[in-house]
mmJSON file of the N, C-alpha and C atoms, coordinates in Angstrom:
{"data_MODEL":{"atom_site":{
"group_PDB":["ATOM","ATOM","ATOM","ATOM","ATOM","ATOM","ATOM","ATOM","ATOM","ATOM","ATOM","ATOM","ATOM","ATOM","ATOM","ATOM","ATOM","ATOM","ATOM","ATOM","ATOM","ATOM","ATOM","ATOM","ATOM","ATOM","ATOM","ATOM","ATOM","ATOM","ATOM","ATOM","ATOM","ATOM","ATOM","ATOM","ATOM","ATOM","ATOM","ATOM","ATOM","ATOM","ATOM","ATOM","ATOM","ATOM","ATOM","ATOM","ATOM","ATOM","ATOM","ATOM","ATOM","ATOM","ATOM","ATOM","ATOM","ATOM","ATOM","ATOM","ATOM","ATOM","ATOM","ATOM","ATOM","ATOM","ATOM","ATOM","ATOM","ATOM","ATOM","ATOM","ATOM","ATOM","ATOM","ATOM","ATOM","ATOM","ATOM","ATOM","ATOM","ATOM","ATOM","ATOM","ATOM","ATOM","ATOM","ATOM","ATOM","ATOM","ATOM","ATOM","ATOM","ATOM","ATOM","ATOM","ATOM","ATOM","ATOM","ATOM","ATOM","ATOM","ATOM","ATOM","ATOM","ATOM","ATOM","ATOM","ATOM","ATOM","ATOM","ATOM","ATOM","ATOM","ATOM","ATOM","ATOM","ATOM","ATOM","ATOM","ATOM","ATOM","ATOM","ATOM","ATOM","ATOM","ATOM","ATOM","ATOM","ATOM","ATOM","ATOM","ATOM","ATOM","ATOM","ATOM","ATOM","ATOM","ATOM","ATOM","ATOM","ATOM","ATOM","ATOM","ATOM","ATOM","ATOM","ATOM","ATOM","ATOM","ATOM","ATOM","ATOM","ATOM","ATOM","ATOM","ATOM","ATOM","ATOM","ATOM","ATOM","ATOM","ATOM","ATOM","ATOM","ATOM","ATOM","ATOM","ATOM","ATOM","ATOM","ATOM","ATOM","ATOM","ATOM","ATOM","ATOM","ATOM","ATOM","ATOM","ATOM","ATOM","ATOM","ATOM","ATOM","ATOM","ATOM","ATOM","ATOM","ATOM","ATOM","ATOM","ATOM","ATOM","ATOM","ATOM","ATOM","ATOM","ATOM","ATOM","ATOM","ATOM","ATOM","ATOM","ATOM","ATOM","ATOM","ATOM","ATOM","ATOM","ATOM","ATOM","ATOM"],
"id":[1,2,3,4,5,6,7,8,9,10,11,12,13,14,15,16,17,18,19,20,21,22,23,24,25,26,27,28,29,30,31,32,33,34,35,36,37,38,39,40,41,42,43,44,45,46,47,48,49,50,51,52,53,54,55,56,57,58,59,60,61,62,63,64,65,66,67,68,69,70,71,72,73,74,75,76,77,78,79,80,81,82,83,84,85,86,87,88,89,90,91,92,93,94,95,96,97,98,99,100,101,102,103,104,105,106,107,108,109,110,111,112,113,114,115,116,117,118,119,120,121,122,123,124,125,126,127,128,129,130,131,132,133,134,135,136,137,138,139,140,141,142,143,144,145,146,147,148,149,150,151,152,153,154,155,156,157,158,159,160,161,162,163,164,165,166,167,168,169,170,171,172,173,174,175,176,177,178,179,180,181,182,183,184,185,186,187,188,189,190,191,192,193,194,195,196,197,198,199,200,201,202,203,204,205,206,207,208,209,210,211,212,213],
"type_symbol":["N","C","C","N","C","C","N","C","C","N","C","C","N","C","C","N","C","C","N","C","C","N","C","C","N","C","C","N","C","C","N","C","C","N","C","C","N","C","C","N","C","C","N","C","C","N","C","C","N","C","C","N","C","C","N","C","C","N","C","C","N","C","C","N","C","C","N","C","C","N","C","C","N","C","C","N","C","C","N","C","C","N","C","C","N","C","C","N","C","C","N","C","C","N","C","C","N","C","C","N","C","C","N","C","C","N","C","C","N","C","C","N","C","C","N","C","C","N","C","C","N","C","C","N","C","C","N","C","C","N","C","C","N","C","C","N","C","C","N","C","C","N","C","C","N","C","C","N","C","C","N","C","C","N","C","C","N","C","C","N","C","C","N","C","C","N","C","C","N","C","C","N","C","C","N","C","C","N","C","C","N","C","C","N","C","C","N","C","C","N","C","C","N","C","C","N","C","C","N","C","C","N","C","C","N","C","C","N","C","C","N","C","C"],
"label_atom_id":["N","CA","C","N","CA","C","N","CA","C","N","CA","C","N","CA","C","N","CA","C","N","CA","C","N","CA","C","N","CA","C","N","CA","C","N","CA","C","N","CA","C","N","CA","C","N","CA","C","N","CA","C","N","CA","C","N","CA","C","N","CA","C","N","CA","C","N","CA","C","N","CA","C","N","CA","C","N","CA","C","N","CA","C","N","CA","C","N","CA","C","N","CA","C","N","CA","C","N","CA","C","N","CA","C","N","CA","C","N","CA","C","N","CA","C","N","CA","C","N","CA","C","N","CA","C","N","CA","C","N","CA","C","N","CA","C","N","CA","C","N","CA","C","N","CA","C","N","CA","C","N","CA","C","N","CA","C","N","CA","C","N","CA","C","N","CA","C","N","CA","C","N","CA","C","N","CA","C","N","CA","C","N","CA","C","N","CA","C","N","CA","C","N","CA","C","N","CA","C","N","CA","C","N","CA","C","N","CA","C","N","CA","C","N","CA","C","N","CA","C","N","CA","C","N","CA","C","N","CA","C","N","CA","C","N","CA","C","N","CA","C","N","CA","C","N","CA","C"],
"label_alt_id":[null,null,null,null,null,null,null,null,null,null,null,null,null,null,null,null,null,null,null,null,null,null,null,null,null,null,null,null,null,null,null,null,null,null,null,null,null,null,null,null,null,null,null,null,null,null,null,null,null,null,null,null,null,null,null,null,null,null,null,null,null,null,null,null,null,null,null,null,null,null,null,null,null,null,null,null,null,null,null,null,null,null,null,null,null,null,null,null,null,null,null,null,null,null,null,null,null,null,null,null,null,null,null,null,null,null,null,null,null,null,null,null,null,null,null,null,null,null,null,null,null,null,null,null,null,null,null,null,null,null,null,null,null,null,null,null,null,null,null,null,null,null,null,null,null,null,null,null,null,null,null,null,null,null,null,null,null,null,null,null,null,null,null,null,null,null,null,null,null,null,null,null,null,null,null,null,null,null,null,null,null,null,null,null,null,null,null,null,null,null,null,null,null,null,null,null,null,null,null,null,null,null,null,null,null,null,null,null,null,null,null,null,null],
"label_comp_id":["ASN","ASN","ASN","HIS","HIS","HIS","TRP","TRP","TRP","ILE","ILE","ILE","MET","MET","MET","ALA","ALA","ALA","TRP","TRP","TRP","ALA","ALA","ALA","GLY","GLY","GLY","LEU","LEU","LEU","GLU","GLU","GLU","ILE","ILE","ILE","ASN","ASN","ASN","THR","THR","THR","LEU","LEU","LEU","ALA","ALA","ALA","ILE","ILE","ILE","LEU","LEU","LEU","PRO","PRO","PRO","LEU","LEU","LEU","ILE","ILE","ILE","SER","SER","SER","LYS","LYS","LYS","SER","SER","SER","HIS","HIS","HIS","HIS","HIS","HIS","PRO","PRO","PRO","ARG","ARG","ARG","ALA","ALA","ALA","ILE","ILE","ILE","GLU","GLU","GLU","ALA","ALA","ALA","ALA","ALA","ALA","THR","THR","THR","LYS","LYS","LYS","TYR","TYR","TYR","PHE","PHE","PHE","LEU","LEU","LEU","THR","THR","THR","GLN","GLN","GLN","ALA","ALA","ALA","ALA","ALA","ALA","ALA","ALA","ALA","SER","SER","SER","THR","THR","THR","LEU","LEU","LEU","VAL","VAL","VAL","LEU","LEU","LEU","PHE","PHE","PHE","SER","SER","SER","SER","SER","SER","MET","MET","MET","ASN","ASN","ASN","ASN","ASN","ASN","ALA","ALA","ALA","TRP","TRP","TRP","TYR","TYR","TYR","THR","THR","THR","GLY","GLY","GLY","GLN","GLN","GLN","TRP","TRP","TRP","ASP","ASP","ASP","ILE","ILE","ILE","THR","THR","THR","GLN","GLN","GLN","LEU","LEU","LEU","THR","THR","THR","HIS","HIS","HIS","PRO","PRO","PRO","THR","THR","THR","SER","SER","SER"],
"label_asym_id":["A","A","A","A","A","A","A","A","A","A","A","A","A","A","A","A","A","A","A","A","A","A","A","A","A","A","A","A","A","A","A","A","A","A","A","A","A","A","A","A","A","A","A","A","A","A","A","A","A","A","A","A","A","A","A","A","A","A","A","A","A","A","A","A","A","A","A","A","A","A","A","A","A","A","A","A","A","A","A","A","A","A","A","A","A","A","A","A","A","A","A","A","A","A","A","A","A","A","A","A","A","A","A","A","A","A","A","A","A","A","A","A","A","A","A","A","A","A","A","A","A","A","A","A","A","A","A","A","A","A","A","A","A","A","A","A","A","A","A","A","A","A","A","A","A","A","A","A","A","A","A","A","A","A","A","A","A","A","A","A","A","A","A","A","A","A","A","A","A","A","A","A","A","A","A","A","A","A","A","A","A","A","A","A","A","A","A","A","A","A","A","A","A","A","A","A","A","A","A","A","A","A","A","A","A","A","A","A","A","A","A","A","A"],
"label_entity_id":["1","1","1","1","1","1","1","1","1","1","1","1","1","1","1","1","1","1","1","1","1","1","1","1","1","1","1","1","1","1","1","1","1","1","1","1","1","1","1","1","1","1","1","1","1","1","1","1","1","1","1","1","1","1","1","1","1","1","1","1","1","1","1","1","1","1","1","1","1","1","1","1","1","1","1","1","1","1","1","1","1","1","1","1","1","1","1","1","1","1","1","1","1","1","1","1","1","1","1","1","1","1","1","1","1","1","1","1","1","1","1","1","1","1","1","1","1","1","1","1","1","1","1","1","1","1","1","1","1","1","1","1","1","1","1","1","1","1","1","1","1","1","1","1","1","1","1","1","1","1","1","1","1","1","1","1","1","1","1","1","1","1","1","1","1","1","1","1","1","1","1","1","1","1","1","1","1","1","1","1","1","1","1","1","1","1","1","1","1","1","1","1","1","1","1","1","1","1","1","1","1","1","1","1","1","1","1","1","1","1","1","1","1"],
"label_seq_id":[1,1,1,2,2,2,3,3,3,4,4,4,5,5,5,6,6,6,7,7,7,8,8,8,9,9,9,10,10,10,11,11,11,12,12,12,13,13,13,14,14,14,15,15,15,16,16,16,17,17,17,18,18,18,19,19,19,20,20,20,21,21,21,22,22,22,23,23,23,24,24,24,25,25,25,26,26,26,27,27,27,28,28,28,29,29,29,30,30,30,31,31,31,32,32,32,33,33,33,34,34,34,35,35,35,36,36,36,37,37,37,38,38,38,39,39,39,40,40,40,41,41,41,42,42,42,43,43,43,44,44,44,45,45,45,46,46,46,47,47,47,48,48,48,49,49,49,50,50,50,51,51,51,52,52,52,53,53,53,54,54,54,55,55,55,56,56,56,57,57,57,58,58,58,59,59,59,60,60,60,61,61,61,62,62,62,63,63,63,64,64,64,65,65,65,66,66,66,67,67,67,68,68,68,69,69,69,70,70,70,71,71,71],
"pdbx_PDB_ins_code":[null,null,null,null,null,null,null,null,null,null,null,null,null,null,null,null,null,null,null,null,null,null,null,null,null,null,null,null,null,null,null,null,null,null,null,null,null,null,null,null,null,null,null,null,null,null,null,null,null,null,null,null,null,null,null,null,null,null,null,null,null,null,null,null,null,null,null,null,null,null,null,null,null,null,null,null,null,null,null,null,null,null,null,null,null,null,null,null,null,null,null,null,null,null,null,null,null,null,null,null,null,null,null,null,null,null,null,null,null,null,null,null,null,null,null,null,null,null,null,null,null,null,null,null,null,null,null,null,null,null,null,null,null,null,null,null,null,null,null,null,null,null,null,null,null,null,null,null,null,null,null,null,null,null,null,null,null,null,null,null,null,null,null,null,null,null,null,null,null,null,null,null,null,null,null,null,null,null,null,null,null,null,null,null,null,null,null,null,null,null,null,null,null,null,null,null,null,null,null,null,null,null,null,null,null,null,null,null,null,null,null,null,null],
"Cartn_x":[-3.986,-2.98,-1.597,-1.563,-0.3,-0.2,1.01,1.246,0.851,1.043,0.704,-0.799,-1.599,-3.049,-3.454,-2.774,-3.054,-2.723,-1.614,-1.223,-2.214,-2.632,-3.588,-4.913,-5.362,-6.59,-6.463,-5.308,-5.059,-5.119,-4.54,-4.533,-5.928,-6.675,-8.039,-8.908,-8.725,-9.453,-9.119,-7.867,-7.459,-8.11,-8.052,-8.612,-10.13,-10.78,-12.238,-12.71,-11.973,-12.451,-12.026,-10.944,-10.475,-11.501,-12.184,-13.198,-14.352,-14.686,-15.766,-15.366,-14.109,-13.643,-13.62,-13.137,-12.964,-14.152,-15.295,-16.459,-16.992,-16.959,-17.576,-16.73,-15.493,-14.569,-14.34,-14.581,-14.27,-12.77,-12.108,-10.665,-10.309,-11.151,-10.88,-11.023,-11.947,-12.123,-10.919,-10.418,-9.229,-8.028,-7.914,-6.822,-6.934,-8.147,-8.359,-8.016,-8.408,-8.101,-6.597,-5.91,-4.459,-3.779,-4.216,-3.639,-3.933,-5.141,-5.494,-4.622,-4.423,-3.59,-2.158,-1.603,-0.227,-0.087,-1.085,-1.054,-1.14,-2.018,-2.147,-0.89,-0.259,0.977,2.081,2.157,3.154,2.86,1.595,1.219,1.506,1.233,1.493,2.989,3.784,5.234,5.72,5.177,5.559,5.166,3.976,3.537,4.431,4.749,5.614,7.015,7.566,8.898,8.919,7.911,7.84,7.672,6.833,6.622,7.862,8.594,9.829,10.887,10.967,11.89,11.498,10.209,9.731,10.049,9.833,10.128,11.628,12.429,13.884,14.371,13.855,14.328,13.719,12.456,11.802,11.758,11.87,11.794,10.374,9.383,7.982,7.241,6.171,5.349,4.149,4.038,2.867,2.856,1.678,1.513,1.619,1.325,1.329,2.726,3.752,5.123,5.623,4.74,5.156,5.728,5.559,6.111,7.561,8.101,9.492,10.397,11.454,12.295,12.934,13.191,13.858,12.9,11.595,10.658,10.118],
"Cartn_y":[-3.362,-4.222,-3.562,-2.252,-1.534,-0.782,-0.629,0.094,1.561,2.127,3.543,3.762,2.828,2.954,2.809,1.936,1.799,3.099,3.714,4.978,6.089,6.143,7.168,7.012,5.785,5.553,6.016,5.791,6.245,7.77,8.441,9.905,10.482,9.889,10.358,10.187,9.082,8.853,9.935,10.289,11.327,12.663,13.04,14.332,14.364,13.216,13.176,13.229,12.636,12.516,13.698,14.383,15.486,16.606,17.067,18.107,17.634,16.349,15.828,15.788,15.484,15.43,16.824,17.808,19.152,20.069,19.536,20.344,21.197,20.685,21.412,22.581,22.694,23.764,23.793,22.692,22.55,22.26,22.772,22.515,21.023,20.19,18.743,18.176,18.713,18.242,18.624,19.838,20.273,19.418,19.129,18.273,16.869,16.335,15.002,14.984,16.025,16.095,16.186,16.95,17.064,15.728,15.046,13.735,12.725,12.767,11.854,12.126,13.4,13.756,13.278,13.477,13.053,11.531,10.826,9.362,8.881,9.49,9.114,9.48,10.596,10.973,9.961,9.506,8.484,7.173,6.79,5.56,5.68,6.833,7.051,6.984,7.554,7.493,6.051,5.277,3.869,3.079,3.331,2.636,3.009,4.293,4.708,4.128,4.144,3.592,2.091,1.384,-0.063,-0.395,0.357,0.079,0.403,1.445,1.762,0.684,0.174,-0.932,-2.17,-2.468,-3.617,-3.438,-2.245,-1.987,-2.06,-1.629,-1.674,-3.122,-3.98,-5.362,-6.25,-6.025,-6.901,-6.308,-4.996,-4.356,-4.125,-4.361,-4.186,-3.461,-2.769,-2.045,-2.861,-4.093,-4.918,-5.381,-5.428,-5.963,-7.482,-8.099,-9.556,-10.152,-9.351,-9.844,-10.018,-10.048,-10.164,-11.537,-12.522,-13.845,-13.959,-12.903,-12.898,-13.051,-13.859,-14.117,-12.872,-11.842,-10.663,-9.638,-9.84,-8.838,-9.176],
"Cartn_z":[-0.709,-0.146,-0.128,-0.112,-0.044,1.277,1.762,3.014,2.892,1.714,1.525,1.698,1.225,1.387,2.853,3.593,5.026,5.75,5.39,6.01,5.639,4.391,3.962,4.699,4.895,5.661,7.096,7.692,9.059,9.147,8.179,8.187,7.922,7.03,6.762,7.999,8.704,9.947,10.969,11.082,12.029,11.687,10.433,10.031,10.166,10.076,10.189,11.639,12.555,13.929,14.81,14.489,15.341,15.521,14.476,14.707,15.586,15.497,16.334,17.807,18.072,19.457,20.073,19.336,19.901,19.639,19.269,18.899,20.049,21.265,22.381,22.883,22.461,22.869,24.376,25.023,26.444,26.553,27.595,27.717,27.699,28.289,28.273,26.858,26.09,24.717,23.859,24.059,23.324,23.72,25.013,25.493,24.9,24.861,24.292,22.803,22.086,20.658,20.43,21.264,21.142,21.419,22.467,22.788,21.682,21.134,20.05,18.829,18.519,17.375,17.567,18.753,19.005,18.949,19.463,19.4,17.955,17.173,15.772,14.984,15.319,14.635,14.929,16.177,16.528,15.801,15.735,15.03,13.535,12.975,11.56,11.265,12.154,11.993,12.047,12.964,13.082,11.837,11.3,10.086,8.906,8.761,7.657,7.791,8.999,9.22,8.94,9.414,9.193,7.716,7.031,5.61,4.79,5.176,4.461,4.696,5.92,6.182,5.389,5.344,4.575,3.094,2.57,1.162,0.896,1.847,1.684,1.595,2.471,2.519,1.444,1.09,0.117,-1.282,-1.402,-2.706,-3.183,-2.313,-2.688,-1.579,-1.961,-0.992,-0.541,-0.974,-0.667,0.783,1.364,2.712,2.678,1.555,1.462,1.538,1.508,1.57,3.0,3.987,5.378,5.706,4.842,5.1,4.647,4.08,3.645,4.864,4.799,5.977,6.591,5.802,6.359,6.924,6.767,7.271,8.631],
"occupancy":[1.0,1.0,1.0,1.0,1.0,1.0,1.0,1.0,1.0,1.0,1.0,1.0,1.0,1.0,1.0,1.0,1.0,1.0,1.0,1.0,1.0,1.0,1.0,1.0,1.0,1.0,1.0,1.0,1.0,1.0,1.0,1.0,1.0,1.0,1.0,1.0,1.0,1.0,1.0,1.0,1.0,1.0,1.0,1.0,1.0,1.0,1.0,1.0,1.0,1.0,1.0,1.0,1.0,1.0,1.0,1.0,1.0,1.0,1.0,1.0,1.0,1.0,1.0,1.0,1.0,1.0,1.0,1.0,1.0,1.0,1.0,1.0,1.0,1.0,1.0,1.0,1.0,1.0,1.0,1.0,1.0,1.0,1.0,1.0,1.0,1.0,1.0,1.0,1.0,1.0,1.0,1.0,1.0,1.0,1.0,1.0,1.0,1.0,1.0,1.0,1.0,1.0,1.0,1.0,1.0,1.0,1.0,1.0,1.0,1.0,1.0,1.0,1.0,1.0,1.0,1.0,1.0,1.0,1.0,1.0,1.0,1.0,1.0,1.0,1.0,1.0,1.0,1.0,1.0,1.0,1.0,1.0,1.0,1.0,1.0,1.0,1.0,1.0,1.0,1.0,1.0,1.0,1.0,1.0,1.0,1.0,1.0,1.0,1.0,1.0,1.0,1.0,1.0,1.0,1.0,1.0,1.0,1.0,1.0,1.0,1.0,1.0,1.0,1.0,1.0,1.0,1.0,1.0,1.0,1.0,1.0,1.0,1.0,1.0,1.0,1.0,1.0,1.0,1.0,1.0,1.0,1.0,1.0,1.0,1.0,1.0,1.0,1.0,1.0,1.0,1.0,1.0,1.0,1.0,1.0,1.0,1.0,1.0,1.0,1.0,1.0,1.0,1.0,1.0,1.0,1.0,1.0,1.0,1.0,1.0,1.0,1.0,1.0],
"B_iso_or_equiv":[0.0,0.0,0.0,0.0,0.0,0.0,0.0,0.0,0.0,0.0,0.0,0.0,0.0,0.0,0.0,0.0,0.0,0.0,0.0,0.0,0.0,0.0,0.0,0.0,0.0,0.0,0.0,0.0,0.0,0.0,0.0,0.0,0.0,0.0,0.0,0.0,0.0,0.0,0.0,0.0,0.0,0.0,0.0,0.0,0.0,0.0,0.0,0.0,0.0,0.0,0.0,0.0,0.0,0.0,0.0,0.0,0.0,0.0,0.0,0.0,0.0,0.0,0.0,0.0,0.0,0.0,0.0,0.0,0.0,0.0,0.0,0.0,0.0,0.0,0.0,0.0,0.0,0.0,0.0,0.0,0.0,0.0,0.0,0.0,0.0,0.0,0.0,0.0,0.0,0.0,0.0,0.0,0.0,0.0,0.0,0.0,0.0,0.0,0.0,0.0,0.0,0.0,0.0,0.0,0.0,0.0,0.0,0.0,0.0,0.0,0.0,0.0,0.0,0.0,0.0,0.0,0.0,0.0,0.0,0.0,0.0,0.0,0.0,0.0,0.0,0.0,0.0,0.0,0.0,0.0,0.0,0.0,0.0,0.0,0.0,0.0,0.0,0.0,0.0,0.0,0.0,0.0,0.0,0.0,0.0,0.0,0.0,0.0,0.0,0.0,0.0,0.0,0.0,0.0,0.0,0.0,0.0,0.0,0.0,0.0,0.0,0.0,0.0,0.0,0.0,0.0,0.0,0.0,0.0,0.0,0.0,0.0,0.0,0.0,0.0,0.0,0.0,0.0,0.0,0.0,0.0,0.0,0.0,0.0,0.0,0.0,0.0,0.0,0.0,0.0,0.0,0.0,0.0,0.0,0.0,0.0,0.0,0.0,0.0,0.0,0.0,0.0,0.0,0.0,0.0,0.0,0.0,0.0,0.0,0.0,0.0,0.0,0.0],
"pdbx_formal_charge":[null,null,null,null,null,null,null,null,null,null,null,null,null,null,null,null,null,null,null,null,null,null,null,null,null,null,null,null,null,null,null,null,null,null,null,null,null,null,null,null,null,null,null,null,null,null,null,null,null,null,null,null,null,null,null,null,null,null,null,null,null,null,null,null,null,null,null,null,null,null,null,null,null,null,null,null,null,null,null,null,null,null,null,null,null,null,null,null,null,null,null,null,null,null,null,null,null,null,null,null,null,null,null,null,null,null,null,null,null,null,null,null,null,null,null,null,null,null,null,null,null,null,null,null,null,null,null,null,null,null,null,null,null,null,null,null,null,null,null,null,null,null,null,null,null,null,null,null,null,null,null,null,null,null,null,null,null,null,null,null,null,null,null,null,null,null,null,null,null,null,null,null,null,null,null,null,null,null,null,null,null,null,null,null,null,null,null,null,null,null,null,null,null,null,null,null,null,null,null,null,null,null,null,null,null,null,null,null,null,null,null,null,null],
"auth_seq_id":[1,1,1,2,2,2,3,3,3,4,4,4,5,5,5,6,6,6,7,7,7,8,8,8,9,9,9,10,10,10,11,11,11,12,12,12,13,13,13,14,14,14,15,15,15,16,16,16,17,17,17,18,18,18,19,19,19,20,20,20,21,21,21,22,22,22,23,23,23,24,24,24,25,25,25,26,26,26,27,27,27,28,28,28,29,29,29,30,30,30,31,31,31,32,32,32,33,33,33,34,34,34,35,35,35,36,36,36,37,37,37,38,38,38,39,39,39,40,40,40,41,41,41,42,42,42,43,43,43,44,44,44,45,45,45,46,46,46,47,47,47,48,48,48,49,49,49,50,50,50,51,51,51,52,52,52,53,53,53,54,54,54,55,55,55,56,56,56,57,57,57,58,58,58,59,59,59,60,60,60,61,61,61,62,62,62,63,63,63,64,64,64,65,65,65,66,66,66,67,67,67,68,68,68,69,69,69,70,70,70,71,71,71],
"auth_comp_id":["ASN","ASN","ASN","HIS","HIS","HIS","TRP","TRP","TRP","ILE","ILE","ILE","MET","MET","MET","ALA","ALA","ALA","TRP","TRP","TRP","ALA","ALA","ALA","GLY","GLY","GLY","LEU","LEU","LEU","GLU","GLU","GLU","ILE","ILE","ILE","ASN","ASN","ASN","THR","THR","THR","LEU","LEU","LEU","ALA","ALA","ALA","ILE","ILE","ILE","LEU","LEU","LEU","PRO","PRO","PRO","LEU","LEU","LEU","ILE","ILE","ILE","SER","SER","SER","LYS","LYS","LYS","SER","SER","SER","HIS","HIS","HIS","HIS","HIS","HIS","PRO","PRO","PRO","ARG","ARG","ARG","ALA","ALA","ALA","ILE","ILE","ILE","GLU","GLU","GLU","ALA","ALA","ALA","ALA","ALA","ALA","THR","THR","THR","LYS","LYS","LYS","TYR","TYR","TYR","PHE","PHE","PHE","LEU","LEU","LEU","THR","THR","THR","GLN","GLN","GLN","ALA","ALA","ALA","ALA","ALA","ALA","ALA","ALA","ALA","SER","SER","SER","THR","THR","THR","LEU","LEU","LEU","VAL","VAL","VAL","LEU","LEU","LEU","PHE","PHE","PHE","SER","SER","SER","SER","SER","SER","MET","MET","MET","ASN","ASN","ASN","ASN","ASN","ASN","ALA","ALA","ALA","TRP","TRP","TRP","TYR","TYR","TYR","THR","THR","THR","GLY","GLY","GLY","GLN","GLN","GLN","TRP","TRP","TRP","ASP","ASP","ASP","ILE","ILE","ILE","THR","THR","THR","GLN","GLN","GLN","LEU","LEU","LEU","THR","THR","THR","HIS","HIS","HIS","PRO","PRO","PRO","THR","THR","THR","SER","SER","SER"],
"auth_asym_id":["A","A","A","A","A","A","A","A","A","A","A","A","A","A","A","A","A","A","A","A","A","A","A","A","A","A","A","A","A","A","A","A","A","A","A","A","A","A","A","A","A","A","A","A","A","A","A","A","A","A","A","A","A","A","A","A","A","A","A","A","A","A","A","A","A","A","A","A","A","A","A","A","A","A","A","A","A","A","A","A","A","A","A","A","A","A","A","A","A","A","A","A","A","A","A","A","A","A","A","A","A","A","A","A","A","A","A","A","A","A","A","A","A","A","A","A","A","A","A","A","A","A","A","A","A","A","A","A","A","A","A","A","A","A","A","A","A","A","A","A","A","A","A","A","A","A","A","A","A","A","A","A","A","A","A","A","A","A","A","A","A","A","A","A","A","A","A","A","A","A","A","A","A","A","A","A","A","A","A","A","A","A","A","A","A","A","A","A","A","A","A","A","A","A","A","A","A","A","A","A","A","A","A","A","A","A","A","A","A","A","A","A","A"],
"auth_atom_id":["N","CA","C","N","CA","C","N","CA","C","N","CA","C","N","CA","C","N","CA","C","N","CA","C","N","CA","C","N","CA","C","N","CA","C","N","CA","C","N","CA","C","N","CA","C","N","CA","C","N","CA","C","N","CA","C","N","CA","C","N","CA","C","N","CA","C","N","CA","C","N","CA","C","N","CA","C","N","CA","C","N","CA","C","N","CA","C","N","CA","C","N","CA","C","N","CA","C","N","CA","C","N","CA","C","N","CA","C","N","CA","C","N","CA","C","N","CA","C","N","CA","C","N","CA","C","N","CA","C","N","CA","C","N","CA","C","N","CA","C","N","CA","C","N","CA","C","N","CA","C","N","CA","C","N","CA","C","N","CA","C","N","CA","C","N","CA","C","N","CA","C","N","CA","C","N","CA","C","N","CA","C","N","CA","C","N","CA","C","N","CA","C","N","CA","C","N","CA","C","N","CA","C","N","CA","C","N","CA","C","N","CA","C","N","CA","C","N","CA","C","N","CA","C","N","CA","C","N","CA","C","N","CA","C","N","CA","C","N","CA","C","N","CA","C","N","CA","C"],
"pdbx_PDB_model_num":[1,1,1,1,1,1,1,1,1,1,1,1,1,1,1,1,1,1,1,1,1,1,1,1,1,1,1,1,1,1,1,1,1,1,1,1,1,1,1,1,1,1,1,1,1,1,1,1,1,1,1,1,1,1,1,1,1,1,1,1,1,1,1,1,1,1,1,1,1,1,1,1,1,1,1,1,1,1,1,1,1,1,1,1,1,1,1,1,1,1,1,1,1,1,1,1,1,1,1,1,1,1,1,1,1,1,1,1,1,1,1,1,1,1,1,1,1,1,1,1,1,1,1,1,1,1,1,1,1,1,1,1,1,1,1,1,1,1,1,1,1,1,1,1,1,1,1,1,1,1,1,1,1,1,1,1,1,1,1,1,1,1,1,1,1,1,1,1,1,1,1,1,1,1,1,1,1,1,1,1,1,1,1,1,1,1,1,1,1,1,1,1,1,1,1,1,1,1,1,1,1,1,1,1,1,1,1,1,1,1,1,1,1]
}}}
């Protein structure tokens, strides 16, 4: 129930799926893997930024604090 664990799961998923996408070494597969990586990096950045803002305003890293008026 922590934002850090959600982010870690997102990163583990990225590292696990990228070799499967680019396995065939076809130019389209490499392009798809690159696009997937960039999309996941943007999503990871958004999750980290949002969780840091939530922690700044609420003082906690818990996901359950989303009902706080300032979040």
